[in-house]
mmCIF file of C-alpha atoms in Angstrom:
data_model
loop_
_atom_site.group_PDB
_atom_site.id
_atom_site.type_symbol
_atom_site.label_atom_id
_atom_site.label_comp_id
_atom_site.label_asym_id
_atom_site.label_seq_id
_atom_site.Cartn_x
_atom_site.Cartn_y
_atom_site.Cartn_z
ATOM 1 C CA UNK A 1 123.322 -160.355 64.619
ATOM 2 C CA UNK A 2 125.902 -160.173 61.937
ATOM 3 C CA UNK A 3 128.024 -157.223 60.849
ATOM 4 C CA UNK A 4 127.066 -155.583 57.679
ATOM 5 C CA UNK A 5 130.179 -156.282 55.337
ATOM 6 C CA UNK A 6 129.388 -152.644 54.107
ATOM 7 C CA UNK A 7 130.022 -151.078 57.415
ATOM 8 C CA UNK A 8 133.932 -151.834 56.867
ATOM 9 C CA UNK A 9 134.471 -150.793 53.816
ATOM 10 C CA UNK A 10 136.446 -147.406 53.850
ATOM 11 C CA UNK A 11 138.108 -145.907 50.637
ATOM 12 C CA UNK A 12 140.647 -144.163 53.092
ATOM 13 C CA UNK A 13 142.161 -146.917 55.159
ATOM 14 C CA UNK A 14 145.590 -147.579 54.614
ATOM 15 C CA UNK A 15 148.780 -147.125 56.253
ATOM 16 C CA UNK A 16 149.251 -143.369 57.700
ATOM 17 C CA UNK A 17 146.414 -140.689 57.869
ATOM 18 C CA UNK A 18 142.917 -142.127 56.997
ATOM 19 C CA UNK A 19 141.856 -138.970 55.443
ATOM 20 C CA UNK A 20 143.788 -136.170 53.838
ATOM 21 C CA UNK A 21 142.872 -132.982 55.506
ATOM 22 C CA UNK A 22 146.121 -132.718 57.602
ATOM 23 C CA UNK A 23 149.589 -135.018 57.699
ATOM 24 C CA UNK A 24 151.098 -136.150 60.773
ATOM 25 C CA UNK A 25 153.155 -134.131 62.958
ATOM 26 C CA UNK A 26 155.234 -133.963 66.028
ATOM 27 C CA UNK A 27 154.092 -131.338 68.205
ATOM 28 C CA UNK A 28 157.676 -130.658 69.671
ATOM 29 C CA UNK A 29 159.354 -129.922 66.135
ATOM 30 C CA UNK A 30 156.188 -127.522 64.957
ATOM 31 C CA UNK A 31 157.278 -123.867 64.726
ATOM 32 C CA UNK A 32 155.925 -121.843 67.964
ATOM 33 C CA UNK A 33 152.791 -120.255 68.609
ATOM 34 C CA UNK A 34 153.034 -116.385 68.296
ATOM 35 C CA UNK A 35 151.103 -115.847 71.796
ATOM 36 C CA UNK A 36 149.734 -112.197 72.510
ATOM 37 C CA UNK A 37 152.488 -110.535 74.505
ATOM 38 C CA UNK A 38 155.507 -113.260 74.065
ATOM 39 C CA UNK A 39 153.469 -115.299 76.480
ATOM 40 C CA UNK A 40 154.148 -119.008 77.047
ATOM 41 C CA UNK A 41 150.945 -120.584 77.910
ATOM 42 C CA UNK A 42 147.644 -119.656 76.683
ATOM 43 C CA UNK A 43 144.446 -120.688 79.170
ATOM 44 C CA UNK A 44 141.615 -120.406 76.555
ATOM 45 C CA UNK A 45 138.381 -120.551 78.289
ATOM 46 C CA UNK A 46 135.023 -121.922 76.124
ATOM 47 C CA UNK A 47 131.335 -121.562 77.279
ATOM 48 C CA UNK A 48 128.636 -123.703 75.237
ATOM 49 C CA UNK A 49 125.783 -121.699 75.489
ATOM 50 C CA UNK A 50 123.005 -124.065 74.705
ATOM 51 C CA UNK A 51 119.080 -123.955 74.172
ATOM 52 C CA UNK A 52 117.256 -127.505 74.417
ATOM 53 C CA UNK A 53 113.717 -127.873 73.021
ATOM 54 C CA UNK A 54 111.692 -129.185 75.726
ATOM 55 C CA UNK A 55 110.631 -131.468 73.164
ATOM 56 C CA UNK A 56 113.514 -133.054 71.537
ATOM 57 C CA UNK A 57 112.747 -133.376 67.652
ATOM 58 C CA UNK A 58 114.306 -135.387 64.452
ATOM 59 C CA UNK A 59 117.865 -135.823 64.806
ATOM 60 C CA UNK A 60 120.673 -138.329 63.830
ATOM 61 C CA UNK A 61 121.401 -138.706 67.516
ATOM 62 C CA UNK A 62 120.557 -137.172 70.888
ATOM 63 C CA UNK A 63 122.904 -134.309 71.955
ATOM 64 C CA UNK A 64 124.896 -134.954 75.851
ATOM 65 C CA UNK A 65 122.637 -133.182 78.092
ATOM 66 C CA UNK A 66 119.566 -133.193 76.510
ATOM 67 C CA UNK A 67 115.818 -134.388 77.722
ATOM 68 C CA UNK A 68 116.052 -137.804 79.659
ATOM 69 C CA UNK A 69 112.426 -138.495 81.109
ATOM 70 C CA UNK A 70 109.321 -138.545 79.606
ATOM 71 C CA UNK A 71 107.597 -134.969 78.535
ATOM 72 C CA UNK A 72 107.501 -132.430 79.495
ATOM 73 C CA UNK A 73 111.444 -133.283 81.381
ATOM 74 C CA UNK A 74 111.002 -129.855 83.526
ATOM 75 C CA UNK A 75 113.763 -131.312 85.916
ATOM 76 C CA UNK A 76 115.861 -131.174 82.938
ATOM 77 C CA UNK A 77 114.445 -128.378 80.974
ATOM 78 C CA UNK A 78 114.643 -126.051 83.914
ATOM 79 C CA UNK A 79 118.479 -127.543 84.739
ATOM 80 C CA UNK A 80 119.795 -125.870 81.475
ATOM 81 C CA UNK A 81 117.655 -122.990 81.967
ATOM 82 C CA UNK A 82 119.192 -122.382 84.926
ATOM 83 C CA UNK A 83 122.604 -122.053 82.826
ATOM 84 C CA UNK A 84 121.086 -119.321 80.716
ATOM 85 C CA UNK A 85 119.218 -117.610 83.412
ATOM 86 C CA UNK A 86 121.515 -117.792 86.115
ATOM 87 C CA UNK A 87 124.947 -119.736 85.915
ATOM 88 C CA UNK A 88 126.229 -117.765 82.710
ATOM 89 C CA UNK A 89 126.345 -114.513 84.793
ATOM 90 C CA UNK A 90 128.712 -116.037 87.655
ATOM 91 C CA UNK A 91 131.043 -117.003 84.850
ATOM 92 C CA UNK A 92 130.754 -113.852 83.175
ATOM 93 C CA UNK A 93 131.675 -112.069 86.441
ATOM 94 C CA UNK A 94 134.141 -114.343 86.980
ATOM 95 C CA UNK A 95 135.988 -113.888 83.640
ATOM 96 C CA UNK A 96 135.811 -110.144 84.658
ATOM 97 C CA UNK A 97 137.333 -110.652 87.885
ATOM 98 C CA UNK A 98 140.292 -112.159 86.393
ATOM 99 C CA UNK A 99 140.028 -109.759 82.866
ATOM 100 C CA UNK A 100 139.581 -112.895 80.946
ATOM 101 C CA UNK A 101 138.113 -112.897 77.503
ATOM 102 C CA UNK A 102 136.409 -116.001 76.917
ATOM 103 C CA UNK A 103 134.993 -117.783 73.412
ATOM 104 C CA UNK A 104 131.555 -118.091 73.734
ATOM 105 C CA UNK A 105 129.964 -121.131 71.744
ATOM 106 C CA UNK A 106 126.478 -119.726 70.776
ATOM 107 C CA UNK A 107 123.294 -122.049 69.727
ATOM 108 C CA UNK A 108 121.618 -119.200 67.015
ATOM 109 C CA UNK A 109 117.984 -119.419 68.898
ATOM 110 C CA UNK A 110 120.105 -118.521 71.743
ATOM 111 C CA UNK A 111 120.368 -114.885 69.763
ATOM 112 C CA UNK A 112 116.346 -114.639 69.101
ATOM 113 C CA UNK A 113 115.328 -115.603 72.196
ATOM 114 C CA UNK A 114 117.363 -114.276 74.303
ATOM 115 C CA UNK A 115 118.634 -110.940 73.009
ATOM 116 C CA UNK A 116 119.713 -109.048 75.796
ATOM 117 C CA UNK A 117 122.639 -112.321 76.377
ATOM 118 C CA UNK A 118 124.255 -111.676 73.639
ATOM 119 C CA UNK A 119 124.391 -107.881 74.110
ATOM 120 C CA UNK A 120 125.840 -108.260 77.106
ATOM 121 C CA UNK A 121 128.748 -110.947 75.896
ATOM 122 C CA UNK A 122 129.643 -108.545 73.211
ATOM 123 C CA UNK A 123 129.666 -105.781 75.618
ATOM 124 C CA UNK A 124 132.241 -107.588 77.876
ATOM 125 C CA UNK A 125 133.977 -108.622 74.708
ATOM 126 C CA UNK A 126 134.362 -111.791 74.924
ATOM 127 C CA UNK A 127 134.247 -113.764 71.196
ATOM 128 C CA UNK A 128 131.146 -115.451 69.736
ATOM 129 C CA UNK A 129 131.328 -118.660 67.649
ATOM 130 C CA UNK A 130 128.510 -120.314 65.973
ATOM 131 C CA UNK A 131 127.469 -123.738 68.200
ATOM 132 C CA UNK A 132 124.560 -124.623 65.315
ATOM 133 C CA UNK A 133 120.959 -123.870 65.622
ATOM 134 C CA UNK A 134 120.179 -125.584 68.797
ATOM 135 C CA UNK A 135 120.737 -128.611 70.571
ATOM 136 C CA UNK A 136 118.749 -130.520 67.868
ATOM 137 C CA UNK A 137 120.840 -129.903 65.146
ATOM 138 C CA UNK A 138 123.310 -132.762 65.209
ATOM 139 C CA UNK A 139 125.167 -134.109 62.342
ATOM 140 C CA UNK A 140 126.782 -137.112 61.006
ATOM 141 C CA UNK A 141 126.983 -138.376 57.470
ATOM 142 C CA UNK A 142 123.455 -140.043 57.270
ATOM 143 C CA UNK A 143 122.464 -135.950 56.866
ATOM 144 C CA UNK A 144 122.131 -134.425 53.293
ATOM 145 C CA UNK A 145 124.690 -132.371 52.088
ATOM 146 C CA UNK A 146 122.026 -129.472 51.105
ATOM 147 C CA UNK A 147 120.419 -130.146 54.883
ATOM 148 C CA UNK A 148 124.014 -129.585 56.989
ATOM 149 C CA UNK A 149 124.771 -126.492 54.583
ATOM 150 C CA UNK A 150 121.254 -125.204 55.337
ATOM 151 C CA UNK A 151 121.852 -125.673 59.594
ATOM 152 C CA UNK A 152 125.125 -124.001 58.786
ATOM 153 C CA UNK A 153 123.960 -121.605 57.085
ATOM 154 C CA UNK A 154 120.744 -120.384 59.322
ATOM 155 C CA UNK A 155 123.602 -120.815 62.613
ATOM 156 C CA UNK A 156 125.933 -118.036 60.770
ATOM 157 C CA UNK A 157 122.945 -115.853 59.398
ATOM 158 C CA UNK A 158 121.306 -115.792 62.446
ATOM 159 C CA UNK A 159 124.779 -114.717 64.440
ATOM 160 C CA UNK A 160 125.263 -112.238 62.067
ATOM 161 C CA UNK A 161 122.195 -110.341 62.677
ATOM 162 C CA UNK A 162 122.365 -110.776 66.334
ATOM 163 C CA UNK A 163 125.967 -109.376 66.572
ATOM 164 C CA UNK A 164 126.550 -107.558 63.549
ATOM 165 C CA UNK A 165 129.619 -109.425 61.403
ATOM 166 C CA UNK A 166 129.142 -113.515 60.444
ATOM 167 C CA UNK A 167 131.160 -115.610 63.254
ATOM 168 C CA UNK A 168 134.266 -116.788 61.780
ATOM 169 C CA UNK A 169 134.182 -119.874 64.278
ATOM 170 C CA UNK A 170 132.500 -122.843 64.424
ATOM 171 C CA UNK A 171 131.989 -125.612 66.969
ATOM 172 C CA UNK A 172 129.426 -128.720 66.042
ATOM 173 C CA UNK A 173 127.002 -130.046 68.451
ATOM 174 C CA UNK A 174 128.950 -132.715 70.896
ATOM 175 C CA UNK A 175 131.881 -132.174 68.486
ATOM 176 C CA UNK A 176 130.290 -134.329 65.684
ATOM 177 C CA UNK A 177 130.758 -133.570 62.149
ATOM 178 C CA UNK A 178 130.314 -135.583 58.863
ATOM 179 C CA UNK A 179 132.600 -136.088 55.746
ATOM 180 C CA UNK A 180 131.501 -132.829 54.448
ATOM 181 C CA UNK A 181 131.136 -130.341 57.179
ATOM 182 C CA UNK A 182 134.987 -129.173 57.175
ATOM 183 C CA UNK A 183 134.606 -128.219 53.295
ATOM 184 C CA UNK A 184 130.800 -127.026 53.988
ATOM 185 C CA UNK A 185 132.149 -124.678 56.844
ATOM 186 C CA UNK A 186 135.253 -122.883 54.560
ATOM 187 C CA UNK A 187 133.004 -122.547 51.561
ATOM 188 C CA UNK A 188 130.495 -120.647 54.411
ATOM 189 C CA UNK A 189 132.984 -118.413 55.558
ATOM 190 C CA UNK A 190 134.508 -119.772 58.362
ATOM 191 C CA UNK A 191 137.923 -119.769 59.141
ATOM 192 C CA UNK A 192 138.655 -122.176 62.235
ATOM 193 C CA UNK A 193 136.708 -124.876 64.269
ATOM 194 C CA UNK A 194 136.854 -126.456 67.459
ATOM 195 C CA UNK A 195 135.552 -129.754 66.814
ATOM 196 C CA UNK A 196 138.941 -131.777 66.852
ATOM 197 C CA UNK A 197 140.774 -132.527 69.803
ATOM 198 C CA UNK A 198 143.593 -134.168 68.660
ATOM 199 C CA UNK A 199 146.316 -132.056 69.807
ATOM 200 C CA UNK A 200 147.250 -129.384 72.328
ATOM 201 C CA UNK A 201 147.696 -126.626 69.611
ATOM 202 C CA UNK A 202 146.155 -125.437 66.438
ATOM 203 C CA UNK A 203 146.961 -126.530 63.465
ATOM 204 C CA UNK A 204 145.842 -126.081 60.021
ATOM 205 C CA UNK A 205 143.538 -128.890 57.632
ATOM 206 C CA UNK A 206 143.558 -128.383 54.205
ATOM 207 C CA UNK A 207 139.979 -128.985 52.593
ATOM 208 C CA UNK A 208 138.903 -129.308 48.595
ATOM 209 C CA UNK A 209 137.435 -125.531 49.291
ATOM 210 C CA UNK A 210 140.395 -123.877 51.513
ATOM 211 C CA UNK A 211 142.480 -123.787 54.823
ATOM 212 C CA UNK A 212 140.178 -125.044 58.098
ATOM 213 C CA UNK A 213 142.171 -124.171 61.567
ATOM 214 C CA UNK A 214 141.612 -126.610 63.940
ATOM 215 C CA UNK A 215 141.563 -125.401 67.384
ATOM 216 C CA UNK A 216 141.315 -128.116 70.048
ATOM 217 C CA UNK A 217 139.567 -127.848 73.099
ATOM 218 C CA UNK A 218 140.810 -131.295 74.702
ATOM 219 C CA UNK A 219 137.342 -132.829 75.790
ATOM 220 C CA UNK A 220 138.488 -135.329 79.128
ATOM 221 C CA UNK A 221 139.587 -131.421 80.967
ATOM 222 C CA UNK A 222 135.632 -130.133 80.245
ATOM 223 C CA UNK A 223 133.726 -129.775 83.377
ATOM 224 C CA UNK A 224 131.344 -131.762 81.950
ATOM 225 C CA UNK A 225 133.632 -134.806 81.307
ATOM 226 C CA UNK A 226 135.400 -134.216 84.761
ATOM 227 C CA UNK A 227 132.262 -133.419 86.981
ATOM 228 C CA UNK A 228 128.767 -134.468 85.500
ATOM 229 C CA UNK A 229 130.914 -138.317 83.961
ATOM 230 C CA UNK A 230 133.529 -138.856 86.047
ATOM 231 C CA UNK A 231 131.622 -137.270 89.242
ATOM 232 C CA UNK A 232 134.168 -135.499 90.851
ATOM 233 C CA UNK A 233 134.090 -132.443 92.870
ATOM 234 C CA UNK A 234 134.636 -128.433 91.756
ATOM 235 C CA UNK A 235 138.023 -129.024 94.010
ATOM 236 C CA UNK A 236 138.883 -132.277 92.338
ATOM 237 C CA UNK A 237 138.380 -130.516 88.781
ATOM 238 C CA UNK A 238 140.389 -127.447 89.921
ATOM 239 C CA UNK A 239 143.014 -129.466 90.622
ATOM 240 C CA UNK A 240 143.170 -131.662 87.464
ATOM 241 C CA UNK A 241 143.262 -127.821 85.716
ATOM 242 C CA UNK A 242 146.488 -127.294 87.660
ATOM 243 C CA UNK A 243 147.679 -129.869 87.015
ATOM 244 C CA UNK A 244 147.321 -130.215 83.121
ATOM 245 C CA UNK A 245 148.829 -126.409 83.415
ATOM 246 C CA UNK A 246 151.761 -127.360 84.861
ATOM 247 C CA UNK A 247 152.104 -130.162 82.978
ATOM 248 C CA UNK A 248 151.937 -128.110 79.499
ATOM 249 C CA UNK A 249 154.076 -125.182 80.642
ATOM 250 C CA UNK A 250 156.724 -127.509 81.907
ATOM 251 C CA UNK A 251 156.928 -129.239 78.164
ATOM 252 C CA UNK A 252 158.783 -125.375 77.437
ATOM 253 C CA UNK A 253 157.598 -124.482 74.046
ATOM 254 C CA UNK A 254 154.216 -122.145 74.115
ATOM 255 C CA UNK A 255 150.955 -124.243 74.922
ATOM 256 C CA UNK A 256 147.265 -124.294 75.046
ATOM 257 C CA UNK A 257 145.082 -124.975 78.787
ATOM 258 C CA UNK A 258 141.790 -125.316 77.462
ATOM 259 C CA UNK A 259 138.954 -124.710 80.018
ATOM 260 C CA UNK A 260 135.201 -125.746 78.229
ATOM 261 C CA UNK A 261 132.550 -124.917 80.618
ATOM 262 C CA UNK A 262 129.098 -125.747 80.400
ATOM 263 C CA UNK A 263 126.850 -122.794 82.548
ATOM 264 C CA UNK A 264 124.487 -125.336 83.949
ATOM 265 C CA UNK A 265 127.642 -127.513 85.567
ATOM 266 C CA UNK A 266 130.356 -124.985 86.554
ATOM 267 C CA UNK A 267 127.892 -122.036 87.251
ATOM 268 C CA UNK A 268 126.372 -123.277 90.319
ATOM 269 C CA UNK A 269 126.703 -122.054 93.601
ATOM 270 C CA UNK A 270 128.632 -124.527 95.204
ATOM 271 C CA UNK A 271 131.098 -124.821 92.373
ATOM 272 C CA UNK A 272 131.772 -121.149 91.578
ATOM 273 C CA UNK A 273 134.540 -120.427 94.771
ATOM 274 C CA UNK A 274 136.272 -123.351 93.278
ATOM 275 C CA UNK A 275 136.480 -121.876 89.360
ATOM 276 C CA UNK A 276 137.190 -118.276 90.392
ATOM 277 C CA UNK A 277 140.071 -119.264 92.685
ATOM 278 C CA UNK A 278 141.614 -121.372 89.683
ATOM 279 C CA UNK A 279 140.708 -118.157 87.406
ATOM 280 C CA UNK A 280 142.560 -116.390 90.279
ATOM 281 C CA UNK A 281 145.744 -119.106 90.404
ATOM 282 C CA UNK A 282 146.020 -119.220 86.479
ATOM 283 C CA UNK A 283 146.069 -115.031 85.925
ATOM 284 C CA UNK A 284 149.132 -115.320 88.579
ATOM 285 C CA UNK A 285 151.252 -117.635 86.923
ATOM 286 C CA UNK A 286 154.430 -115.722 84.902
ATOM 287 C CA UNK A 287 154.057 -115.832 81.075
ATOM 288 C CA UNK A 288 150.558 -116.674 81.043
ATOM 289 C CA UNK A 289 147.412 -114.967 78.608
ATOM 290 C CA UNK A 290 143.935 -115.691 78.359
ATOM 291 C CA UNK A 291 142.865 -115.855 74.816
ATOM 292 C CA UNK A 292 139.964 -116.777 72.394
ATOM 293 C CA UNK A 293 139.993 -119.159 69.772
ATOM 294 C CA UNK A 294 140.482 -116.279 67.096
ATOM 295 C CA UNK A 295 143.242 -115.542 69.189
ATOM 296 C CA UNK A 296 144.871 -118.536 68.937
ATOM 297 C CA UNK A 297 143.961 -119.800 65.288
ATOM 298 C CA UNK A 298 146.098 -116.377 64.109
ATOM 299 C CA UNK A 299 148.755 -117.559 66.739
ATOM 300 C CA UNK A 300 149.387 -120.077 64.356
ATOM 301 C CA UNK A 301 152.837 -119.047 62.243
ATOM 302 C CA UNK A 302 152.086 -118.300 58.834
ATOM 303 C CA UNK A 303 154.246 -121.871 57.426
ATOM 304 C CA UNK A 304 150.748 -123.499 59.862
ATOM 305 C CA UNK A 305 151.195 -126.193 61.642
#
């Protein structure tokens, strides 16, 4: 089957950037992060707190994780329940442990169903950002305009009333966005995303409606990339986190260890002795904070990035 000449036409290509929300930089002539307490690495750990209908409806694409086998899928329906019910508490004890605060990526149903999680996130206070309705609210530009503002829209609103203030952050559903959503989420209210992981720091994109931080949460060190893709063990991924740490903090300036966790993956029982001990090994190390991505888009110096 032939290519559709269409599908290679793009008014943006040309030499440099293909879009214009941010210019090129080098990450070792930026101006330094402004880390809580002079510290010199940041380990910024991100739950996605997801709800799957055990039916999946309409969408542009399937979200990773979601229903496999014909329906009811109660093997994987129950799977990520088990994340909700069960493997978000060990994390949330072992944040505690450690006094971590964590970003917590929140599907909105999440908030009407189940109430009593999000009182108890805020309680521990750990950070809430908006992760869209639920797991069948993907984008990409084949989605209205008035449709992605609307899913935007009922994700924030829905926070709001669950927790009390709008969520100024904003993560998309496997990371996808379209051409608008960066404009759609500034003119919404929403100050940074984590949807872009094409650095090791924040940085700022510039947008027809305002300033957008990026904050990156590098997706090959999630424990869904490293254990449920790649199949390695809770020790194997503990060890990649070391390594990446001691990578980063030997490259001087301050830096960023992202850890994204997915409840269902890391929050079983045979995997949890693993995390906490790297929870454990990361609080030890000198010059070292655990902060949210609020924490870390206003670590940005005021010049950006």
């Amino acid at each position: 089957m032939s290519l559709d000449p269409g599908y290679l036409e793009y008014p943006m290509r040309r030499q440099g950037m293909d879009h214009d929300l941010y210019p090129w930089s080098n990450i070792a002539e930026r101006p330094p992060l402004a880390l809580p307490g002079g510290a010199t690495m940041a380990v910024a750990p991100l739950v996605s707190l997801e709800w799957f209908p055990i039916v999946p409806g309409e969408a542009p694409f399937r979200a990773p994780g979601h229903m496999q086998t014909a329906y009811p899928d109660f093997r994987h329906y129950t799977a990520r329940e088990y994340g909700t019910r069960v493997g978000f508490y060990r994390l949330l004890d072992a944040f505690a442990k450690v006094g971590a605060k964590a970003t917590i990526a929140v599907n909105a149903v999440i908030a009407e169903r189940y109430p009593s999680i999000i009182a108890d996130i805020l309680a521990a206070g750990h950070e809430i950002v908006a992760h869209a309705t639920d797991m069948d609210a993907t984008i990409d530009s084949t989605v209205p305009e008035d449709k992605e503002r609307a899913m935007i829209v009922a994700a924030r609103d829905t926070l709001a009333a669950a927790i009390g203030a709008a969520p100024k952050g904003w993560m998309s559903l496997a990371r996808q966005q379209s051409w608008n959503t960066p404009r759609l989420l500034v003119e919404e209210g929403f100050d940074y995303c984590l949807d872009w992981v094409n650095d090791d720091l924040p940085y700022v994109q510039s947008t027809k409606a305002g300033p957008l931080v990026a904050v990156p949460y590098n997706h090959e060190l999630s424990d869904r990339q490293v254990i449920v893709v790649q199949q390695h063990s809770a020790e194997s991924y503990v060890e990649q986190m070391k390594d990446a740490f001691n990578w980063l903090a030997g490259e001087g300036a301050p830096r960023v260890l992202p850890l994204h966790l997915t409840p269902y993956v890391m929050g079983l029982p045979f995997r949890m002795g693993a995390f906490e001990g790297l929870l454990e090994w990361l609080s030890a190390q000198p010059g070292t904070v655990f902060a949210t991505a609020g924490e870390l888009a206003a670590s940005l110096p005021a010049e950006g990035a």
